[in-house]
Amino acid sequence: MAKPSFAVTLSVDQSIPEALIKYITPRFALKTRIRFERVESGGDIQLSSDPNLMGVPVFTLKPNRTVMLVTSRGDQNQKQFKIFRDWLQSGPGRSALSDFRENGLQVAYPVEAPEEAPVEFVIAGNPVLGEK
C-alpha cells in the first residue's frame, strides 16, 4: 500500500520564475509524496529573495539574487521544511534546479550545501577482554 500524500502551503516571490517552481515541485512531490498547495503569501513554506528575511539559502538567480527557503512559523525544524530543504540541497534537487532552462539558458544555480561537521568515533572497552 502506497503512503498517502499530503499538502503543505507554499508561497513564492513574484521575482522567482513561475516556470521554475512548476518544474521543481512535481519532482519533489514524486520523491517525497508531499505536494504543495500554492498560496499568494504567508505559506507554511516560502521561497523568497527578500534579503531581510532569515532563511536557508537554496539557489541564486541572475544577477546575484539569493533565494531563501523560509518557514512562516520561524521553525526550521518543521518536518516538511526540513524535507524540502534537504531535497533542494541533495543531488536530485540540485540537478532539478540546474537542469531548468528558460529560453535555453540556465536560470537557477544551487548554492553549496553546508558541510556537516565530521563525527569522531570513540570505541570504548578493553580490546584484550574483547579478544577473549
PDB file of C-alpha atoms in Angstrom:
ATOM      1  CA  MET A   1       0.000   0.000   0.000  1.00  0.00           C
ATOM      2  CA  ALA A   2       1.431   3.396  -1.020  1.00  0.00           C
ATOM      3  CA  LYS A   3       1.896   6.093   1.578  1.00  0.00           C
ATOM      4  CA  PRO A   4      -0.737   8.833   1.374  1.00  0.00           C
ATOM      5  CA  SER A   5       0.381  12.236   0.163  1.00  0.00           C
ATOM      6  CA  PHE A   6      -0.489  15.500   1.850  1.00  0.00           C
ATOM      7  CA  ALA A   7      -0.256  19.176   1.027  1.00  0.00           C
ATOM      8  CA  VAL A   8       1.778  21.975   2.515  1.00  0.00           C
ATOM      9  CA  THR A   9       1.141  25.589   1.531  1.00  0.00           C
ATOM     10  CA  LEU A  10       3.882  27.267  -0.493  1.00  0.00           C
ATOM     11  CA  SER A  11       4.191  30.932  -1.346  1.00  0.00           C
ATOM     12  CA  VAL A  12       6.769  32.261  -3.780  1.00  0.00           C
ATOM     13  CA  ASP A  13       8.086  35.765  -4.509  1.00  0.00           C
ATOM     14  CA  GLN A  14       6.958  37.193  -7.818  1.00  0.00           C
ATOM     15  CA  SER A  15      10.642  37.678  -8.685  1.00  0.00           C
ATOM     16  CA  ILE A  16      11.129  33.890  -8.899  1.00  0.00           C
ATOM     17  CA  PRO A  17      10.142  32.449 -12.287  1.00  0.00           C
ATOM     18  CA  GLU A  18       6.814  30.635 -12.080  1.00  0.00           C
ATOM     19  CA  ALA A  19       8.005  28.083 -14.634  1.00  0.00           C
ATOM     20  CA  LEU A  20      10.915  27.137 -12.346  1.00  0.00           C
ATOM     21  CA  ILE A  21       8.528  26.418  -9.468  1.00  0.00           C
ATOM     22  CA  LYS A  22       6.275  24.383 -11.774  1.00  0.00           C
ATOM     23  CA  TYR A  23       9.373  22.427 -12.822  1.00  0.00           C
ATOM     24  CA  ILE A  24      10.788  21.551  -9.393  1.00  0.00           C
ATOM     25  CA  THR A  25       7.675  20.985  -7.254  1.00  0.00           C
ATOM     26  CA  PRO A  26       6.378  17.900  -9.125  1.00  0.00           C
ATOM     27  CA  ARG A  27       9.840  16.344  -8.896  1.00  0.00           C
ATOM     28  CA  PHE A  28       9.884  16.973  -5.158  1.00  0.00           C
ATOM     29  CA  ALA A  29       6.364  15.545  -4.772  1.00  0.00           C
ATOM     30  CA  LEU A  30       7.275  12.438  -6.752  1.00  0.00           C
ATOM     31  CA  LYS A  31      10.199  11.721  -4.434  1.00  0.00           C
ATOM     32  CA  THR A  32       8.579  12.621  -1.097  1.00  0.00           C
ATOM     33  CA  ARG A  33       4.782  12.317  -1.610  1.00  0.00           C
ATOM     34  CA  ILE A  34       4.484  15.870  -0.247  1.00  0.00           C
ATOM     35  CA  ARG A  35       2.714  18.221  -2.616  1.00  0.00           C
ATOM     36  CA  PHE A  36       2.440  21.965  -2.418  1.00  0.00           C
ATOM     37  CA  GLU A  37      -0.751  23.967  -2.425  1.00  0.00           C
ATOM     38  CA  ARG A  38       0.229  27.359  -3.814  1.00  0.00           C
ATOM     39  CA  VAL A  39      -0.931  30.457  -1.931  1.00  0.00           C
ATOM     40  CA  GLU A  40      -0.320  34.149  -2.621  1.00  0.00           C
ATOM     41  CA  SER A  41       1.573  34.840   0.607  1.00  0.00           C
ATOM     42  CA  GLY A  42       2.220  33.513   4.089  1.00  0.00           C
ATOM     43  CA  GLY A  43       2.595  29.867   3.071  1.00  0.00           C
ATOM     44  CA  ASP A  44       3.840  27.268   5.540  1.00  0.00           C
ATOM     45  CA  ILE A  45       6.994  27.302   3.421  1.00  0.00           C
ATOM     46  CA  GLN A  46       8.141  30.278   1.383  1.00  0.00           C
ATOM     47  CA  LEU A  47      10.706  30.894  -1.332  1.00  0.00           C
ATOM     48  CA  SER A  48      11.849  34.485  -1.098  1.00  0.00           C
ATOM     49  CA  SER A  49      14.607  36.679  -2.477  1.00  0.00           C
ATOM     50  CA  ASP A  50      13.989  39.323   0.207  1.00  0.00           C
ATOM     51  CA  PRO A  51      17.407  39.884   1.841  1.00  0.00           C
ATOM     52  CA  ASN A  52      15.701  40.980   5.085  1.00  0.00           C
ATOM     53  CA  LEU A  53      14.201  37.541   5.732  1.00  0.00           C
ATOM     54  CA  MET A  54      16.045  34.908   7.703  1.00  0.00           C
ATOM     55  CA  GLY A  55      16.098  31.581   5.954  1.00  0.00           C
ATOM     56  CA  VAL A  56      18.229  28.939   4.321  1.00  0.00           C
ATOM     57  CA  PRO A  57      19.851  29.951   1.030  1.00  0.00           C
ATOM     58  CA  VAL A  58      18.931  27.320  -1.588  1.00  0.00           C
ATOM     59  CA  PHE A  59      19.696  28.816  -5.006  1.00  0.00           C
ATOM     60  CA  THR A  60      20.620  32.012  -6.785  1.00  0.00           C
ATOM     61  CA  LEU A  61      19.074  33.742  -9.761  1.00  0.00           C
ATOM     62  CA  LYS A  62      20.875  36.116 -12.080  1.00  0.00           C
ATOM     63  CA  PRO A  63      22.008  38.787 -11.220  1.00  0.00           C
ATOM     64  CA  ASN A  64      23.197  37.526  -7.817  1.00  0.00           C
ATOM     65  CA  ARG A  65      19.805  37.245  -6.123  1.00  0.00           C
ATOM     66  CA  THR A  66      19.853  34.590  -3.442  1.00  0.00           C
ATOM     67  CA  VAL A  67      16.599  32.733  -2.920  1.00  0.00           C
ATOM     68  CA  MET A  68      15.956  31.718   0.657  1.00  0.00           C
ATOM     69  CA  LEU A  69      13.769  28.946   1.979  1.00  0.00           C
ATOM     70  CA  VAL A  70      11.726  30.403   4.822  1.00  0.00           C
ATOM     71  CA  THR A  71       9.127  28.974   7.166  1.00  0.00           C
ATOM     72  CA  SER A  72       6.192  31.119   8.236  1.00  0.00           C
ATOM     73  CA  ARG A  73       6.379  29.767  11.769  1.00  0.00           C
ATOM     74  CA  GLY A  74      10.066  30.609  12.099  1.00  0.00           C
ATOM     75  CA  ASP A  75      10.687  26.959  12.983  1.00  0.00           C
ATOM     76  CA  GLN A  76      13.318  25.466  10.699  1.00  0.00           C
ATOM     77  CA  ASN A  77      12.841  22.130  12.478  1.00  0.00           C
ATOM     78  CA  GLN A  78       9.342  21.789  10.996  1.00  0.00           C
ATOM     79  CA  LYS A  79       9.314  18.353   9.308  1.00  0.00           C
ATOM     80  CA  GLN A  80       8.153  19.400   5.825  1.00  0.00           C
ATOM     81  CA  PHE A  81      10.524  22.392   5.819  1.00  0.00           C
ATOM     82  CA  LYS A  82      13.472  20.121   6.622  1.00  0.00           C
ATOM     83  CA  ILE A  83      12.437  17.596   3.967  1.00  0.00           C
ATOM     84  CA  PHE A  84      12.157  20.304   1.265  1.00  0.00           C
ATOM     85  CA  ARG A  85      15.423  21.945   2.360  1.00  0.00           C
ATOM     86  CA  ASP A  86      17.257  18.621   2.343  1.00  0.00           C
ATOM     87  CA  TRP A  87      15.840  17.740  -1.081  1.00  0.00           C
ATOM     88  CA  LEU A  88      16.872  21.124  -2.552  1.00  0.00           C
ATOM     89  CA  GLN A  89      20.396  20.573  -1.186  1.00  0.00           C
ATOM     90  CA  SER A  90      20.566  16.923  -2.348  1.00  0.00           C
ATOM     91  CA  GLY A  91      21.889  15.702  -5.682  1.00  0.00           C
ATOM     92  CA  PRO A  92      18.421  15.263  -7.244  1.00  0.00           C
ATOM     93  CA  GLY A  93      17.217  18.650  -6.002  1.00  0.00           C
ATOM     94  CA  ARG A  94      20.366  20.421  -7.168  1.00  0.00           C
ATOM     95  CA  SER A  95      20.038  18.691 -10.549  1.00  0.00           C
ATOM     96  CA  ALA A  96      16.398  19.763 -10.882  1.00  0.00           C
ATOM     97  CA  LEU A  97      17.382  23.375 -10.220  1.00  0.00           C
ATOM     98  CA  SER A  98      20.369  23.246 -12.574  1.00  0.00           C
ATOM     99  CA  ASP A  99      18.503  21.438 -15.364  1.00  0.00           C
ATOM    100  CA  PHE A 100      15.710  24.010 -15.650  1.00  0.00           C
ATOM    101  CA  ARG A 101      16.131  26.251 -18.683  1.00  0.00           C
ATOM    102  CA  GLU A 102      14.328  29.370 -19.807  1.00  0.00           C
ATOM    103  CA  ASN A 103      14.942  30.351 -23.438  1.00  0.00           C
ATOM    104  CA  GLY A 104      17.753  27.795 -23.469  1.00  0.00           C
ATOM    105  CA  LEU A 105      19.585  29.396 -20.541  1.00  0.00           C
ATOM    106  CA  GLN A 106      20.119  28.140 -17.009  1.00  0.00           C
ATOM    107  CA  VAL A 107      18.092  30.213 -14.560  1.00  0.00           C
ATOM    108  CA  ALA A 108      18.774  28.796 -11.090  1.00  0.00           C
ATOM    109  CA  TYR A 109      22.169  28.000  -9.598  1.00  0.00           C
ATOM    110  CA  PRO A 110      22.153  25.810  -6.465  1.00  0.00           C
ATOM    111  CA  VAL A 111      24.119  27.156  -3.516  1.00  0.00           C
ATOM    112  CA  GLU A 112      26.691  24.927  -1.927  1.00  0.00           C
ATOM    113  CA  ALA A 113      25.171  22.778   0.783  1.00  0.00           C
ATOM    114  CA  PRO A 114      26.752  23.366   4.181  1.00  0.00           C
ATOM    115  CA  GLU A 115      29.266  20.710   5.126  1.00  0.00           C
ATOM    116  CA  GLU A 116      28.438  18.667   8.153  1.00  0.00           C
ATOM    117  CA  ALA A 117      30.983  18.554  10.926  1.00  0.00           C
ATOM    118  CA  PRO A 118      32.949  15.315  10.977  1.00  0.00           C
ATOM    119  CA  VAL A 119      31.840  12.842  13.592  1.00  0.00           C
ATOM    120  CA  GLU A 120      34.537  11.381  15.796  1.00  0.00           C
ATOM    121  CA  PHE A 121      34.050   7.808  16.941  1.00  0.00           C
ATOM    122  CA  VAL A 122      35.482   6.624  20.231  1.00  0.00           C
ATOM    123  CA  ILE A 123      35.492   2.910  20.854  1.00  0.00           C
ATOM    124  CA  ALA A 124      35.044   2.167  24.499  1.00  0.00           C
ATOM    125  CA  GLY A 125      36.097  -1.092  26.030  1.00  0.00           C
ATOM    126  CA  ASN A 126      39.065  -3.283  26.612  1.00  0.00           C
ATOM    127  CA  PRO A 127      40.470  -4.848  23.429  1.00  0.00           C
ATOM    128  CA  VAL A 128      42.170  -7.646  25.393  1.00  0.00           C
ATOM    129  CA  LEU A 129      38.900  -8.648  27.060  1.00  0.00           C
ATOM    130  CA  GLY A 130      37.101  -8.355  23.781  1.00  0.00           C
ATOM    131  CA  GLU A 131      39.577 -10.713  22.149  1.00  0.00           C
ATOM    132  CA  LYS A 132      38.862 -13.388  24.778  1.00  0.00           C
TER     133      LYS A 132
END
